[in-house]
C-alpha cells in the first residue's frame, strides 16, 4: 500500500499511472485529497467506480488518526494525532476573536481568523528549559505527508475550505531541523494556504533560516528569542551555544523581507528570569535596527514538567511590553486563551505519555 499523501501532483501522477493513465485523473485525485479533504477513494465521486476500487487496492490517503480532540469554550481545539508508527503529535485549531488583533497575521485586516498550529517533529532535541516538548526529549522528523496530514485532518474535522486558515509551525518540534520536509509540506499547501499566511517559528537555526531565505516564495518568519543577552539565552535555550545572538541577528538582516513585513520575535516571559525592565530595554535596543515586532508570551506553566518556572504577574507583562514599545519596537502580548492551546507545545501529549521524572529547573 502506497500513501498518496505527501506526494506532489507529479508524483501522484507517476504513482497512479497504471490505474488512472490520463493526466486529468491524477489532477482530480490530487484535488480530492488536498482541496476536498477526501480520506477515502470511495469519496472521489467523479472517478469511475472501477477506478476508485482499483486505487483502494494499492493506495491509501494516510491522514493521521485523531486520538483525542480537546475543545475549549472559545472554539479553540487541540488535536492529538497518532501516526502510523504509534508516535503521538499534536496540532491546534485556533479561532481568534475579531476584537483582538491577530497575533499570527496582525497586518492583514479582514484576514481569516482561523489558525492551524502544526507540529514538525514528534518531540524536540533543542531542549529549551521552558518547553514541555523539549523536556519530553528528541523525536523523529515528520514526513511532508504527516505535516500536511495534520492540516487536512483538522480541515476535514472543522469543515473549513482552502484559503480560510493561516498556518503556523509552532506545535511540537523545531521546523528548521526538519527543513526539507517542512519545505515540501509548504509546497503541497501552497495552493490552499499562501506563503504570506504561513509562519515558520524557529529557535534560531541559522542554516535553516538561510535555506528558507533562498527560496522564491517564503513563509513569514518568527524567531524564538526569549532573551536579549547570550548568558540568559544560553540558560534558557542551549541552542544559543551553537547559534548565538550576534550571528543569528546577522542572518536575519539578510532575510529577504517584503515591503511592510516584519520578522516576529517571540519572547517567553518567565518571572525573575528574563522579565526585568533592563531585559526589556536590551531587547528593544537589539531589535530596533531590524524590521521587527515582538510577541510576548507569558510562560504557560507546568508544575510537572517545568518545576520552579513561573509566569510573571500580568502587570509585569504589561510593564515589559510598554518598555519595548517605548523603545521603538511594536509589541503584542499573546494572552493564553481557551485551553491555553495556542501557548503550549506538548502539554496535551505530556498528559498522555508515561510520566518521566521532572528535571530540575535551570
Ligand atoms: N521550535 C519552534 C516552534 C515550536 S515552539 C520554536 O521554538 O520557535 C513555539 C513557541 O512556543 C516558541 O516561541 C516557544 O518559545 C513557545 N513556548 C514553548 N514552551 C512554552 C511555554 N511553556 N510557555 C509559553 N510559550 C512556550
Ligand atoms: Fe523545541 Fe521550540 Fe520547544 Fe525549544 S521551544 S524545545 S525549539 S519546540
PDB file of C-alpha atoms in Angstrom, residues 64 76-81 89-96 103-104 113-121 133 142 146-155 158 160 165-173 175 189 193 197-201 266 297 334 340-348:
ATOM      1  CA  UNK A  64      -3.176  10.800  10.773  1.00  0.00           C
ATOM      2  CA  UNK A  76     -10.049  26.538  20.143  1.00  0.00           C
ATOM      3  CA  UNK A  77      -9.471  22.817  19.805  1.00  0.00           C
ATOM      4  CA  UNK A  78      -6.416  20.699  20.378  1.00  0.00           C
ATOM      5  CA  UNK A  79      -5.975  17.550  18.281  1.00  0.00           C
ATOM      6  CA  UNK A  80      -3.806  14.654  19.401  1.00  0.00           C
ATOM      7  CA  UNK A  81      -2.809  12.512  16.439  1.00  0.00           C
ATOM      8  CA  UNK A  89       1.875  14.584  17.979  1.00  0.00           C
ATOM      9  CA  UNK A  90      -0.496  17.445  18.383  1.00  0.00           C
ATOM     10  CA  UNK A  91      -1.865  20.308  16.348  1.00  0.00           C
ATOM     11  CA  UNK A  92      -4.212  23.076  17.349  1.00  0.00           C
ATOM     12  CA  UNK A  93      -7.194  24.745  15.716  1.00  0.00           C
ATOM     13  CA  UNK A  94      -7.318  28.330  16.944  1.00  0.00           C
ATOM     14  CA  UNK A  95     -10.165  30.786  16.463  1.00  0.00           C
ATOM     15  CA  UNK A  96      -9.339  34.354  17.231  1.00  0.00           C
ATOM     16  CA  UNK A 103      -1.026  37.583  16.597  1.00  0.00           C
ATOM     17  CA  UNK A 104      -0.494  35.389  13.579  1.00  0.00           C
ATOM     18  CA  UNK A 113      -9.120  34.380  11.991  1.00  0.00           C
ATOM     19  CA  UNK A 114      -8.695  30.633  11.927  1.00  0.00           C
ATOM     20  CA  UNK A 115      -5.133  29.488  12.516  1.00  0.00           C
ATOM     21  CA  UNK A 116      -3.829  25.949  12.419  1.00  0.00           C
ATOM     22  CA  UNK A 117      -0.756  25.298  14.535  1.00  0.00           C
ATOM     23  CA  UNK A 118       1.211  22.334  13.166  1.00  0.00           C
ATOM     24  CA  UNK A 119       3.953  20.090  14.533  1.00  0.00           C
ATOM     25  CA  UNK A 120       7.100  19.413  12.536  1.00  0.00           C
ATOM     26  CA  UNK A 121       8.728  16.747  14.725  1.00  0.00           C
ATOM     27  CA  UNK A 133       8.065  19.327  24.177  1.00  0.00           C
ATOM     28  CA  UNK A 142       7.718  14.170  10.491  1.00  0.00           C
ATOM     29  CA  UNK A 146       2.440  13.798   8.155  1.00  0.00           C
ATOM     30  CA  UNK A 147       2.753  17.583   8.305  1.00  0.00           C
ATOM     31  CA  UNK A 148       0.146  18.252   5.623  1.00  0.00           C
ATOM     32  CA  UNK A 149      -1.997  15.442   7.079  1.00  0.00           C
ATOM     33  CA  UNK A 150      -2.450  17.362  10.348  1.00  0.00           C
ATOM     34  CA  UNK A 151      -3.783  20.332   8.405  1.00  0.00           C
ATOM     35  CA  UNK A 152      -6.081  18.229   6.198  1.00  0.00           C
ATOM     36  CA  UNK A 153      -7.439  16.168   9.088  1.00  0.00           C
ATOM     37  CA  UNK A 154      -8.312  19.350  11.004  1.00  0.00           C
ATOM     38  CA  UNK A 155      -9.779  20.996   7.882  1.00  0.00           C
ATOM     39  CA  UNK A 158     -13.749  21.503  11.318  1.00  0.00           C
ATOM     40  CA  UNK A 160     -13.169  24.797   6.517  1.00  0.00           C
ATOM     41  CA  UNK A 165      -6.917  29.440   7.520  1.00  0.00           C
ATOM     42  CA  UNK A 166      -3.467  30.646   8.442  1.00  0.00           C
ATOM     43  CA  UNK A 167      -0.823  28.077   9.249  1.00  0.00           C
ATOM     44  CA  UNK A 168       1.865  28.399  11.904  1.00  0.00           C
ATOM     45  CA  UNK A 169       4.649  25.935  12.659  1.00  0.00           C
ATOM     46  CA  UNK A 170       4.512  26.434  16.400  1.00  0.00           C
ATOM     47  CA  UNK A 171       3.495  22.986  17.549  1.00  0.00           C
ATOM     48  CA  UNK A 172       5.928  20.284  18.557  1.00  0.00           C
ATOM     49  CA  UNK A 173       9.438  20.293  17.205  1.00  0.00           C
ATOM     50  CA  UNK A 175      10.791  23.090  11.880  1.00  0.00           C
ATOM     51  CA  UNK A 189      -0.033  23.530   0.978  1.00  0.00           C
ATOM     52  CA  UNK A 193      -2.551  28.482   2.193  1.00  0.00           C
ATOM     53  CA  UNK A 197      -0.374  33.381   5.577  1.00  0.00           C
ATOM     54  CA  UNK A 198       2.127  30.798   6.762  1.00  0.00           C
ATOM     55  CA  UNK A 199       4.571  31.366   9.599  1.00  0.00           C
ATOM     56  CA  UNK A 200       7.555  29.211  10.474  1.00  0.00           C
ATOM     57  CA  UNK A 201       8.699  29.638  14.062  1.00  0.00           C
ATOM     58  CA  UNK A 266       8.755  35.503  20.310  1.00  0.00           C
ATOM     59  CA  UNK A 297       4.234  35.006  25.602  1.00  0.00           C
ATOM     60  CA  UNK A 334      -0.208  36.544  23.489  1.00  0.00           C
ATOM     61  CA  UNK A 340      -4.053  27.697  26.652  1.00  0.00           C
ATOM     62  CA  UNK A 341      -3.968  25.686  23.497  1.00  0.00           C
ATOM     63  CA  UNK A 342      -2.153  28.317  21.493  1.00  0.00           C
ATOM     64  CA  UNK A 343       0.535  28.888  24.064  1.00  0.00           C
ATOM     65  CA  UNK A 344       1.672  25.410  24.892  1.00  0.00           C
ATOM     66  CA  UNK A 345       3.627  22.918  22.884  1.00  0.00           C
ATOM     67  CA  UNK A 346       3.389  19.358  24.038  1.00  0.00           C
ATOM     68  CA  UNK A 347       1.175  19.836  27.069  1.00  0.00           C
ATOM     69  CA  UNK A 348      -1.551  17.542  25.797  1.00  0.00           C
TER      70      UNK A 348
END
